[in-house]
Amino acid sequence: MSGNRRKALLASAALVGCAMLMTACQDSGSGTAKDAPSADASGSSGSSGSSGSSGSSGSSAAGGEKDSAAKDSGEQGTLAGTGSNENGKIGKCRTDELEVTAKDSTITGDNEGTVAVELKNGGGRDCSLSGYAGIDLKTNAGSLSAKRTGEKAEPMVLKDGKSVYFGVHYPINTSGGSGVRITGLVVTPPDETKSVTLNWPGAGSLPVSDGPGSPVKVGPMGSAGQGG
């Protein structure tokens, strides 16, 4: 074989070898490029799944806490809206919670007149009453305060919608004169400072008296029956 022929064959072989080497390099690069997206996709999917699961769990827990808090708040609001007494304790009856009325309850043949005063609980809650109400008669000679009878005053709980009665006792004017004309009745519930003024339902006048003190007396809560 001539030297030129041999050189040509060696050059061809070198070219073929180089071409094969380049093909292998390209295949190797292509494989790496294919493997990389696969790894990224897998990593992205795992991250997304983990994040999504965590987010859903956190949202659910937060939502549960909010729902629980809203429920508790609603229940508390409902309990507060019922008008129940704070901390389960019975509060005292307020003037604004009581419907105050009065009517003549004098029994024929008695030596004195009687007016029965009714306190009806309309406050939407039970409340407590104890002692005596304040009673003042308005007259043409000025205000006249009733004295307490001295009977024992038992504390009581006045249920919502229920009533309690007490009596106001006064001397009947049998003098034949005009006496002291009564123009109104002022009632102040026990332990209160706010009063209610009513029309006087009893006899129109009191006898004139030169004696000391008031001739009008008031009994404690419950000292009169229903209506008298």
Short mmCIF file of C-alpha atoms in Angstrom, two decimals:
data_model
loop_
_atom_site.label_atom_id
_atom_site.label_comp_id
_atom_site.label_asym_id
_atom_site.label_seq_id
_atom_site.Cartn_x
_atom_site.Cartn_y
_atom_site.Cartn_z
CA MET A 1 0.00 0.00 0.00
CA SER A 2 1.36 3.38 -0.98
CA GLY A 3 2.12 5.98 1.61
CA ASN A 4 -0.54 8.31 0.32
CA ARG A 5 -3.16 5.57 0.42
CA ARG A 6 -2.24 4.73 3.98
CA LYS A 7 -2.47 8.36 5.05
CA ALA A 8 -5.93 8.66 3.44
CA LEU A 9 -7.20 5.57 5.31
CA LEU A 10 -5.81 6.84 8.62
CA ALA A 11 -7.45 10.23 8.07
CA SER A 12 -10.82 8.56 7.29
CA ALA A 13 -10.56 6.44 10.40
CA ALA A 14 -9.76 9.48 12.49
CA LEU A 15 -12.77 11.33 11.08
CA VAL A 16 -15.09 8.36 11.78
CA GLY A 17 -13.76 8.08 15.31
CA CYS A 18 -14.25 11.75 15.94
CA ALA A 19 -17.78 11.60 14.53
CA MET A 20 -18.60 8.71 16.85
CA LEU A 21 -17.11 10.57 19.79
CA MET A 22 -19.19 13.66 19.01
CA THR A 23 -22.34 11.56 18.75
CA ALA A 24 -21.64 10.02 22.13
CA CYS A 25 -21.07 13.45 23.66
CA GLN A 26 -24.31 14.74 22.19
CA ASP A 27 -26.23 11.69 23.49
CA SER A 28 -24.70 12.15 26.90
CA GLY A 29 -25.65 15.85 26.97
CA SER A 30 -29.13 15.09 25.72
CA GLY A 31 -29.59 12.52 28.47
CA THR A 32 -28.50 14.99 31.10
CA ALA A 33 -30.91 17.59 29.75
CA LYS A 34 -33.75 15.07 29.83
CA ASP A 35 -32.91 13.92 33.37
CA ALA A 36 -32.78 17.47 34.77
CA PRO A 37 -36.39 18.45 33.94
CA SER A 38 -37.56 15.14 35.37
CA ALA A 39 -35.81 15.86 38.64
CA ASP A 40 -37.15 19.44 38.71
CA ALA A 41 -40.70 18.28 37.99
CA SER A 42 -40.48 15.74 40.77
CA GLY A 43 -39.10 18.30 43.20
CA SER A 44 -41.71 20.87 42.22
CA SER A 45 -44.50 18.36 42.63
CA GLY A 46 -43.27 17.30 46.08
CA SER A 47 -42.94 20.90 47.23
CA SER A 48 -46.35 21.80 45.93
CA GLY A 49 -47.98 18.79 47.56
CA SER A 50 -46.32 19.46 50.88
CA SER A 51 -47.14 23.17 50.77
CA GLY A 52 -50.72 22.53 49.69
CA SER A 53 -51.30 20.02 52.44
CA SER A 54 -49.79 22.32 55.06
CA GLY A 55 -51.80 25.28 53.81
CA SER A 56 -55.04 23.33 53.83
CA SER A 57 -54.41 22.06 57.34
CA GLY A 58 -53.51 25.54 58.61
CA SER A 59 -56.58 27.06 56.99
CA SER A 60 -58.79 24.34 58.43
CA ALA A 61 -57.33 24.80 61.92
CA ALA A 62 -57.65 28.57 61.71
CA GLY A 63 -61.17 28.25 60.40
CA GLY A 64 -62.06 25.87 63.22
CA GLU A 65 -60.66 28.29 65.78
CA LYS A 66 -62.60 31.17 64.24
CA ASP A 67 -65.80 29.12 64.12
CA SER A 68 -65.26 28.08 67.75
CA ALA A 69 -64.56 31.67 68.79
CA ALA A 70 -67.61 32.92 66.91
CA LYS A 71 -69.76 30.23 68.52
CA ASP A 72 -68.52 31.11 71.99
CA SER A 73 -69.09 34.80 71.34
CA GLY A 74 -72.58 34.11 70.04
CA GLU A 75 -73.45 31.98 73.05
CA GLN A 76 -72.19 34.65 75.40
CA GLY A 77 -74.18 37.27 73.50
CA THR A 78 -77.30 35.11 73.78
CA LEU A 79 -76.81 34.67 77.51
CA ALA A 80 -76.28 38.41 77.95
CA GLY A 81 -79.34 39.22 75.86
CA THR A 82 -81.67 37.17 78.13
CA GLY A 83 -81.43 39.75 80.91
CA SER A 84 -80.09 37.19 83.36
CA ASN A 85 -78.45 38.55 86.49
CA GLU A 86 -74.69 38.99 86.29
CA ASN A 87 -72.62 36.08 87.63
CA GLY A 88 -75.84 34.29 88.62
CA LYS A 89 -76.57 36.80 91.38
CA ILE A 90 -80.01 38.35 91.80
CA GLY A 91 -79.78 42.13 91.51
CA LYS A 92 -82.13 44.49 93.30
CA CYS A 93 -85.30 45.70 91.59
CA ARG A 94 -84.93 49.06 89.90
CA THR A 95 -87.69 51.64 89.68
CA ASP A 96 -87.59 51.56 85.88
CA GLU A 97 -88.17 47.80 85.92
CA LEU A 98 -91.29 48.02 88.09
CA GLU A 99 -94.83 48.84 87.07
CA VAL A 100 -96.29 50.66 90.06
CA THR A 101 -100.05 50.95 90.56
CA ALA A 102 -102.37 51.60 93.51
CA LYS A 103 -106.02 51.04 94.35
CA ASP A 104 -108.36 51.54 97.28
CA SER A 105 -108.57 48.42 99.46
CA THR A 106 -110.47 49.80 102.43
CA ILE A 107 -112.72 47.24 104.07
CA THR A 108 -116.09 48.52 105.18
CA GLY A 109 -116.23 48.94 108.95
CA ASP A 110 -112.48 49.48 109.41
CA ASN A 111 -111.36 52.42 111.47
CA GLU A 112 -108.75 53.33 108.90
CA GLY A 113 -108.49 53.46 105.15
CA THR A 114 -106.12 51.26 103.15
CA VAL A 115 -104.55 51.70 99.75
CA ALA A 116 -102.83 48.64 98.26
CA VAL A 117 -99.77 49.44 96.18
CA GLU A 118 -98.66 46.89 93.58
CA LEU A 119 -95.10 46.53 92.29
CA LYS A 120 -95.00 44.34 89.18
CA ASN A 121 -91.67 43.16 87.81
CA GLY A 122 -91.44 43.95 84.10
CA GLY A 123 -87.66 44.11 83.81
CA GLY A 124 -87.13 40.81 82.02
CA ARG A 125 -85.22 39.29 84.95
CA ASP A 126 -85.81 38.20 88.52
CA CYS A 127 -84.88 40.86 91.05
CA SER A 128 -84.73 41.23 94.82
CA LEU A 129 -86.78 43.43 97.13
CA SER A 130 -86.29 43.98 100.81
CA GLY A 131 -87.73 46.31 103.38
CA TYR A 132 -90.12 49.19 102.96
CA ALA A 133 -90.98 51.46 100.09
CA GLY A 134 -90.91 55.18 100.64
CA ILE A 135 -94.42 56.71 100.66
CA ASP A 136 -95.29 60.38 100.49
CA LEU A 137 -98.74 61.91 100.15
CA LYS A 138 -99.13 65.14 98.27
CA THR A 139 -101.63 67.36 100.04
CA ASN A 140 -102.85 70.92 99.89
CA ALA A 141 -100.79 71.51 103.02
CA GLY A 142 -97.56 70.09 101.57
CA SER A 143 -95.91 66.68 101.43
CA LEU A 144 -96.65 64.11 104.12
CA SER A 145 -94.31 61.14 104.60
CA ALA A 146 -95.69 57.82 105.85
CA LYS A 147 -94.18 56.11 108.88
CA ARG A 148 -93.23 52.43 108.86
CA THR A 149 -95.49 50.07 110.76
CA GLY A 150 -92.51 48.30 112.30
CA GLU A 151 -93.42 44.86 110.96
CA LYS A 152 -90.49 42.62 110.05
CA ALA A 153 -89.49 43.04 106.42
CA GLU A 154 -88.47 39.74 104.84
CA PRO A 155 -86.17 39.85 101.79
CA MET A 156 -87.73 38.34 98.68
CA VAL A 157 -87.04 37.54 95.05
CA LEU A 158 -89.63 39.02 92.71
CA LYS A 159 -89.89 36.79 89.65
CA ASP A 160 -90.13 38.40 86.25
CA GLY A 161 -93.78 39.17 85.49
CA LYS A 162 -94.88 38.69 89.11
CA SER A 163 -96.19 41.24 91.61
CA VAL A 164 -95.89 42.08 95.28
CA TYR A 165 -98.26 44.27 97.31
CA PHE A 166 -97.98 46.40 100.41
CA GLY A 167 -100.46 48.58 102.25
CA VAL A 168 -100.65 52.31 102.97
CA HIS A 169 -102.88 53.02 105.96
CA TYR A 170 -104.42 56.37 106.88
CA PRO A 171 -107.10 57.72 109.24
CA ILE A 172 -110.53 58.32 107.77
CA ASN A 173 -111.83 61.87 108.05
CA THR A 174 -115.07 61.67 110.05
CA SER A 175 -114.89 65.23 111.39
CA GLY A 176 -117.32 66.61 108.87
CA GLY A 177 -114.78 69.24 107.90
CA SER A 178 -112.78 69.51 104.71
CA GLY A 179 -109.67 68.20 106.45
CA VAL A 180 -106.36 67.91 104.58
CA ARG A 181 -106.99 67.26 100.90
CA ILE A 182 -104.84 64.54 99.27
CA THR A 183 -103.73 65.26 95.70
CA GLY A 184 -101.25 62.48 94.89
CA LEU A 185 -99.23 59.44 96.01
CA VAL A 186 -95.46 59.24 95.58
CA VAL A 187 -93.89 55.75 95.73
CA THR A 188 -90.15 55.08 95.98
CA PRO A 189 -89.23 51.37 95.77
CA PRO A 190 -86.86 49.99 98.45
CA ASP A 191 -83.21 51.04 98.10
CA GLU A 192 -84.07 53.34 95.21
CA THR A 193 -84.03 57.12 94.82
CA LYS A 194 -86.24 57.37 91.73
CA SER A 195 -89.94 57.76 92.53
CA VAL A 196 -93.24 57.22 90.75
CA THR A 197 -96.14 59.62 91.26
CA LEU A 198 -99.67 58.18 91.09
CA ASN A 199 -103.18 59.46 91.51
CA TRP A 200 -104.43 58.92 95.05
CA PRO A 201 -107.19 56.23 94.94
CA GLY A 202 -108.31 56.47 98.59
CA ALA A 203 -110.52 58.88 100.47
CA GLY A 204 -110.16 62.49 99.40
CA SER A 205 -108.96 63.90 102.70
CA LEU A 206 -107.30 63.27 106.04
CA PRO A 207 -108.60 64.62 109.32
CA VAL A 208 -106.73 67.61 110.66
CA SER A 209 -104.45 66.45 113.46
CA ASP A 210 -102.51 68.43 116.01
CA GLY A 211 -100.63 65.33 117.20
CA PRO A 212 -96.91 64.79 116.49
CA GLY A 213 -95.74 62.64 113.59
CA SER A 214 -97.55 61.44 110.50
CA PRO A 215 -100.93 59.71 110.77
CA VAL A 216 -100.12 57.76 107.58
CA LYS A 217 -98.36 54.39 107.85
CA VAL A 218 -96.77 52.01 105.31
CA GLY A 219 -96.29 48.27 105.64
CA PRO A 220 -93.33 46.20 104.32
CA MET A 221 -93.21 44.33 101.02
CA GLY A 222 -95.87 41.60 101.01
CA SER A 223 -97.95 43.15 103.81
CA ALA A 224 -101.03 43.36 101.60
CA GLY A 225 -102.67 40.59 99.58
CA GLN A 226 -103.33 40.69 95.87
CA GLY A 227 -105.30 43.85 95.37
CA GLY A 228 -105.58 44.50 99.09
#
